[in-house]
């Protein structure tokens, strides 16, 4: 059985490589500890989302609206009148430090 | 171009806003983002076991919805449509993540992805609906701990310093509070079950 303090440090990403690997190995053979870890991580993500909404909302809203701003009213109207899916591409450039949203841009023909 | 008064003053409902976007008024999409952003973000956080991708998938959900707004059927729920788009994005992201990163993931992370694939198409998220109630039941000193962690995004070390507790106490107490919230969610869902 994995001690509570070790498991909570694991969930907090506070263990070094060897310690982390040891917990990972134990989780393979301890279904209840695995269930605990999965549920803790899920709730952690949801609490980040719900309680951190105020600080995130404006930034995320701005990123969405900035992405949309590239589409003019004429382009939008054209999309509505005739489905032109594929005419615009939203490029995602993946880097080591995360994802940068770059778009919209005309798809290469 | 001036906005219709119902859009400018925030009184337009989803159907009116969608109709305005479909008619070419891109600005009408802003209030829709404002109205549904938190709910879709929470749904993505619940279903996607990759915390660093939650913002990105939420972003892509709204951009996709904007581009495909012509396909939205009048008279149906815009929130439900967004949820369906988000579910497709989440499933695609899980499959991509498993394919590209699978060999580097720990057992628990792989299991989380597998479980998430099974859950992603669920049309509802009753956990989120009862979580607010459960949060209100958290005693104030523990609610303060949650706020420091999630609202102020403080590290365990910073919280320990602020509360004059050990780092181990912060970590284990956060785990216990999350576990209590989980228990509360399950208890409330059982009570709601027919």
Coordinates of C-alpha atoms in Angstrom, one line a residue:
Chain A
X1 CA 0.0 0.0 0.0
X2 CA 1.3 3.4 -1.0
X3 CA 1.6 5.8 2.0
X4 CA -0.7 8.8 1.8
X5 CA 2.1 11.3 2.1
X6 CA 3.9 9.7 -0.8
X7 CA 0.8 9.5 -3.0
X8 CA -0.1 13.2 -2.3
X9 CA 3.5 14.2 -3.2
X10 CA 3.1 12.1 -6.4
X11 CA -0.1 13.9 -7.3
X12 CA 1.7 17.2 -6.6
X13 CA 4.5 16.3 -9.0
X14 CA 6.9 16.6 -6.1
X15 CA 8.7 13.3 -6.4
X16 CA 12.1 12.8 -8.1
X17 CA 12.4 10.4 -11.1
X18 CA 13.1 7.3 -9.1
X19 CA 10.5 7.9 -6.5
X20 CA 7.9 8.7 -9.2
X21 CA 8.8 5.5 -11.1
X22 CA 8.4 3.4 -7.9
X23 CA 4.9 4.8 -7.4
X24 CA 4.0 4.2 -11.1
X25 CA 5.0 0.6 -10.7
X26 CA 3.0 0.1 -7.5
X27 CA -0.1 1.6 -9.2
X28 CA 0.0 -1.1 -11.8
X29 CA -0.7 -3.6 -9.0
X30 CA -2.9 -1.6 -6.7
X31 CA -6.3 -0.9 -8.4
X32 CA -7.7 1.1 -5.4
X33 CA -4.7 3.4 -5.4
X34 CA -4.9 3.7 -9.2
X35 CA -8.6 4.6 -8.8
X36 CA -7.7 7.2 -6.2
X37 CA -5.1 8.8 -8.4
X38 CA -7.4 8.9 -11.5
X39 CA -10.2 10.5 -9.4
X40 CA -7.9 13.0 -7.7
X41 CA -6.5 14.1 -11.0
X42 CA -9.9 14.5 -12.6
X43 CA -11.2 16.6 -9.7
X44 CA -8.0 18.6 -9.7
X45 CA -8.6 19.6 -13.4
X46 CA -12.2 20.4 -12.7
X47 CA -11.4 22.5 -9.7
X48 CA -8.8 24.4 -11.7
X49 CA -11.5 25.0 -14.3
X50 CA -14.3 26.1 -11.9
X51 CA -12.3 28.1 -9.3
X52 CA -9.8 29.5 -11.7
X53 CA -12.4 30.7 -14.2
X54 CA -12.0 34.4 -13.4
X55 CA -8.3 34.6 -14.2
X56 CA -8.6 32.4 -17.2
X57 CA -11.9 33.7 -18.8
X58 CA -10.6 36.9 -20.3
X59 CA -7.4 35.4 -21.7
X60 CA -9.2 32.5 -23.3
X61 CA -12.1 34.6 -24.6
X62 CA -9.5 37.0 -26.1
X63 CA -7.7 34.1 -27.8
X64 CA -10.9 32.8 -29.3
X65 CA -12.1 36.2 -30.5
X66 CA -8.7 37.0 -31.9
X67 CA -8.8 33.8 -33.9
X68 CA -12.2 34.6 -35.2
X69 CA -11.2 38.2 -36.1
X70 CA -9.4 36.9 -39.1
X71 CA -12.6 35.9 -40.8
X72 CA -14.3 38.9 -42.3
X73 CA -18.1 39.3 -42.5
X74 CA -17.9 38.5 -46.2
X75 CA -16.0 35.3 -45.5
X76 CA -18.5 34.4 -42.8
X77 CA -21.4 35.1 -45.0
X78 CA -19.9 32.9 -47.7
X79 CA -19.5 30.1 -45.3
X80 CA -23.1 30.4 -44.3
X81 CA -24.4 30.5 -47.9
X82 CA -22.3 27.6 -49.0
X83 CA -20.4 25.2 -46.8
X84 CA -16.8 26.0 -47.5
X85 CA -15.3 23.7 -44.9
X86 CA -11.6 23.4 -45.6
X87 CA -11.3 26.8 -47.2
X88 CA -9.9 28.1 -43.9
X89 CA -7.4 26.2 -41.9
X90 CA -6.6 26.8 -38.3
X91 CA -3.0 26.0 -37.8
X92 CA -1.7 24.6 -34.6
X93 CA 2.1 24.8 -34.1
X94 CA 3.3 22.4 -31.5
X95 CA 6.5 23.2 -29.6
X96 CA 8.3 21.9 -26.6
X97 CA 6.8 24.6 -24.4
X98 CA 3.3 23.9 -25.4
X99 CA 0.9 24.9 -28.1
X100 CA 0.6 28.2 -29.8
X101 CA -2.5 29.1 -31.7
X102 CA -1.7 30.7 -35.0
X103 CA -4.6 31.4 -37.3
X104 CA -6.6 31.7 -39.2
X105 CA -4.7 31.4 -42.4
X106 CA -5.6 30.4 -45.9
X107 CA -5.0 26.8 -46.5
X108 CA -2.4 26.0 -49.0
X109 CA -4.0 25.0 -52.3
Chain B
X1 CA -22.0 48.6 -38.1
X2 CA -24.0 49.1 -35.0
X3 CA -25.2 46.1 -33.1
X4 CA -28.9 45.3 -32.7
X5 CA -29.9 46.6 -29.2
X6 CA -30.7 43.2 -27.8
X7 CA -27.1 42.1 -28.6
X8 CA -25.5 45.3 -27.4
X9 CA -27.4 45.2 -24.1
X10 CA -26.9 41.5 -23.5
X11 CA -30.5 40.6 -23.5
X12 CA -30.5 38.5 -26.7
X13 CA -31.0 34.8 -26.2
X14 CA -28.8 32.1 -27.8
X15 CA -31.2 31.7 -30.8
X16 CA -31.0 35.4 -31.6
X17 CA -27.3 35.5 -31.3
X18 CA -26.8 32.5 -33.5
X19 CA -29.2 33.9 -36.1
X20 CA -27.1 37.2 -36.1
X21 CA -23.9 35.3 -36.6
X22 CA -25.5 33.2 -39.3
X23 CA -26.5 36.5 -41.0
X24 CA -22.9 37.6 -41.0
X25 CA -22.5 39.5 -37.7
X26 CA -19.4 38.0 -36.3
X27 CA -19.6 40.3 -33.2
X28 CA -22.7 38.4 -32.0
X29 CA -20.4 35.4 -31.3
X30 CA -18.7 37.2 -28.5
X31 CA -21.7 37.0 -26.1
X32 CA -22.1 33.3 -27.0
X33 CA -18.5 32.7 -25.9
X34 CA -19.0 34.7 -22.8
X35 CA -22.2 32.7 -21.9
X36 CA -20.9 29.2 -22.5
X37 CA -17.1 29.4 -22.0
X38 CA -17.0 28.3 -18.4
X39 CA -19.4 25.4 -18.9
X40 CA -17.5 24.0 -21.9
X41 CA -14.2 24.5 -20.2
X42 CA -15.4 22.5 -17.2
X43 CA -16.7 19.8 -19.4
X44 CA -13.4 19.5 -21.2
X45 CA -11.5 19.5 -17.9
X46 CA -13.8 16.7 -16.7
X47 CA -13.4 14.5 -19.7
X48 CA -9.9 15.2 -21.0
X49 CA -7.2 13.7 -18.8
X50 CA -4.5 16.1 -20.0
X51 CA -4.7 19.3 -17.9
X52 CA -2.3 21.2 -20.2
X53 CA -4.7 20.7 -23.2
X54 CA -7.9 21.9 -21.6
X55 CA -7.6 25.5 -22.7
X56 CA -6.6 24.5 -26.2
X57 CA -9.5 22.1 -26.8
X58 CA -11.9 24.7 -25.4
X59 CA -10.4 27.3 -27.8
X60 CA -10.8 24.9 -30.7
X61 CA -14.3 24.0 -29.8
X62 CA -15.5 27.6 -30.1
X63 CA -13.5 28.3 -33.2
X64 CA -15.0 25.2 -34.8
X65 CA -18.5 26.2 -33.8
X66 CA -18.0 29.6 -35.3
X67 CA -16.8 28.2 -38.6
X68 CA -19.6 25.7 -38.7
X69 CA -22.3 28.0 -37.4
X70 CA -24.3 27.5 -40.6
X71 CA -24.8 23.8 -39.6
X72 CA -26.4 24.7 -36.3
X73 CA -30.1 23.7 -36.4
X74 CA -32.4 26.5 -35.2
X75 CA -34.6 25.5 -32.3
X76 CA -32.1 23.1 -30.7
X77 CA -29.8 23.8 -27.8
X78 CA -26.6 25.8 -28.6
X79 CA -25.0 24.5 -25.4
X80 CA -25.7 20.9 -26.4
X81 CA -24.3 21.6 -29.8
X82 CA -21.1 23.0 -28.3
X83 CA -20.9 20.0 -26.0
X84 CA -21.1 17.6 -29.0
X85 CA -18.3 19.5 -30.7
X86 CA -16.2 19.4 -27.6
X87 CA -16.8 15.7 -27.2
X88 CA -15.5 15.1 -30.7
X89 CA -12.5 17.3 -30.1
X90 CA -11.7 15.5 -26.9
X91 CA -11.9 12.1 -28.4
X92 CA -9.7 13.1 -31.3
X93 CA -7.2 14.6 -28.9
X94 CA -7.1 11.5 -26.7
X95 CA -6.5 9.3 -29.6
X96 CA -3.8 11.6 -31.0
X97 CA -2.2 11.9 -27.5
X98 CA -2.2 8.1 -27.0
X99 CA -0.8 7.5 -30.4
X100 CA 2.0 10.1 -30.2
X101 CA 2.8 10.0 -26.5
X102 CA 1.6 6.6 -25.4
X103 CA 5.1 5.1 -25.2
X104 CA 6.2 7.8 -22.8
X105 CA 3.1 7.7 -20.5
X106 CA 3.0 6.0 -17.1
X107 CA 0.5 3.2 -16.5
X108 CA -1.9 5.5 -14.6
X109 CA -1.9 8.1 -17.5
X110 CA -2.6 5.4 -20.1
X111 CA -5.5 4.0 -18.0
X112 CA -6.9 7.5 -17.6
X113 CA -6.9 7.9 -21.4
X114 CA -8.6 4.6 -21.9
X115 CA -11.3 5.4 -19.3
X116 CA -11.8 8.9 -20.8
X117 CA -12.4 7.4 -24.3
X118 CA -15.3 5.4 -22.8
X119 CA -16.8 8.4 -21.1
X120 CA -16.4 11.1 -23.7
X121 CA -19.6 10.5 -25.5
X122 CA -21.7 10.7 -22.4
X123 CA -24.2 13.5 -23.2
X124 CA -24.5 14.8 -19.7
X125 CA -22.1 15.7 -16.9
X126 CA -24.1 15.4 -13.7
X127 CA -20.9 15.6 -11.6
X128 CA -20.5 19.2 -12.6
X129 CA -24.0 20.0 -11.7
X130 CA -23.7 18.8 -8.1
X131 CA -20.1 20.0 -7.5
X132 CA -21.2 23.6 -6.9
X133 CA -23.4 22.3 -4.0
X134 CA -20.6 20.2 -2.6
X135 CA -18.2 23.2 -2.7
X136 CA -20.6 25.2 -0.7
X137 CA -20.5 22.5 2.0
X138 CA -16.7 22.7 2.4
X139 CA -15.8 24.3 5.8
X140 CA -14.3 27.8 5.4
X141 CA -10.7 27.0 6.5
X142 CA -10.6 24.2 3.9
X143 CA -12.3 26.4 1.3
X144 CA -9.5 28.9 1.9
X145 CA -7.0 26.1 1.1
X146 CA -8.9 25.4 -2.2
X147 CA -9.0 29.1 -3.1
X148 CA -5.2 29.4 -2.6
X149 CA -4.5 26.4 -4.8
X150 CA -7.1 26.9 -7.5
X151 CA -8.2 30.6 -7.5
X152 CA -4.8 32.1 -6.8
X153 CA -2.8 29.2 -8.3
X154 CA -0.3 29.0 -5.4
X155 CA 2.2 26.1 -5.1
X156 CA 2.1 23.8 -2.1
X157 CA 5.2 25.6 -0.7
X158 CA 3.6 29.0 -1.0
X159 CA 0.4 27.8 0.7
X160 CA 2.4 26.2 3.5
X161 CA 4.2 29.5 4.1
X162 CA 1.0 31.4 4.1
X163 CA -0.9 29.1 6.4
X164 CA 2.2 28.3 8.6
X165 CA 1.8 24.6 7.9
X166 CA 4.1 21.9 6.5
X167 CA 4.2 21.3 2.8
X168 CA 3.2 17.6 3.5
X169 CA 0.1 18.9 5.4
X170 CA -0.9 21.0 2.4
X171 CA -0.6 18.1 0.0
X172 CA -2.4 15.5 2.1
X173 CA -5.1 18.0 3.1
X174 CA -5.7 18.9 -0.5
X175 CA -6.0 15.2 -1.3
X176 CA -8.5 14.7 1.5
X177 CA -10.6 17.7 0.5
X178 CA -10.8 16.4 -3.0
X179 CA -11.7 13.0 -1.8
X180 CA -14.5 14.5 0.4
X181 CA -15.7 16.4 -2.7
X182 CA -15.7 13.1 -4.7
X183 CA -17.7 11.4 -1.9
X184 CA -20.1 14.3 -1.8
X185 CA -20.7 14.1 -5.6
X186 CA -21.4 10.4 -5.4
X187 CA -23.7 10.8 -2.5
X188 CA -25.7 13.5 -4.2
X189 CA -25.8 11.6 -7.5
X190 CA -27.2 8.6 -5.7
X191 CA -29.9 10.6 -4.2
X192 CA -30.9 11.9 -7.6
X193 CA -30.9 8.5 -9.2
X194 CA -34.4 7.2 -10.0

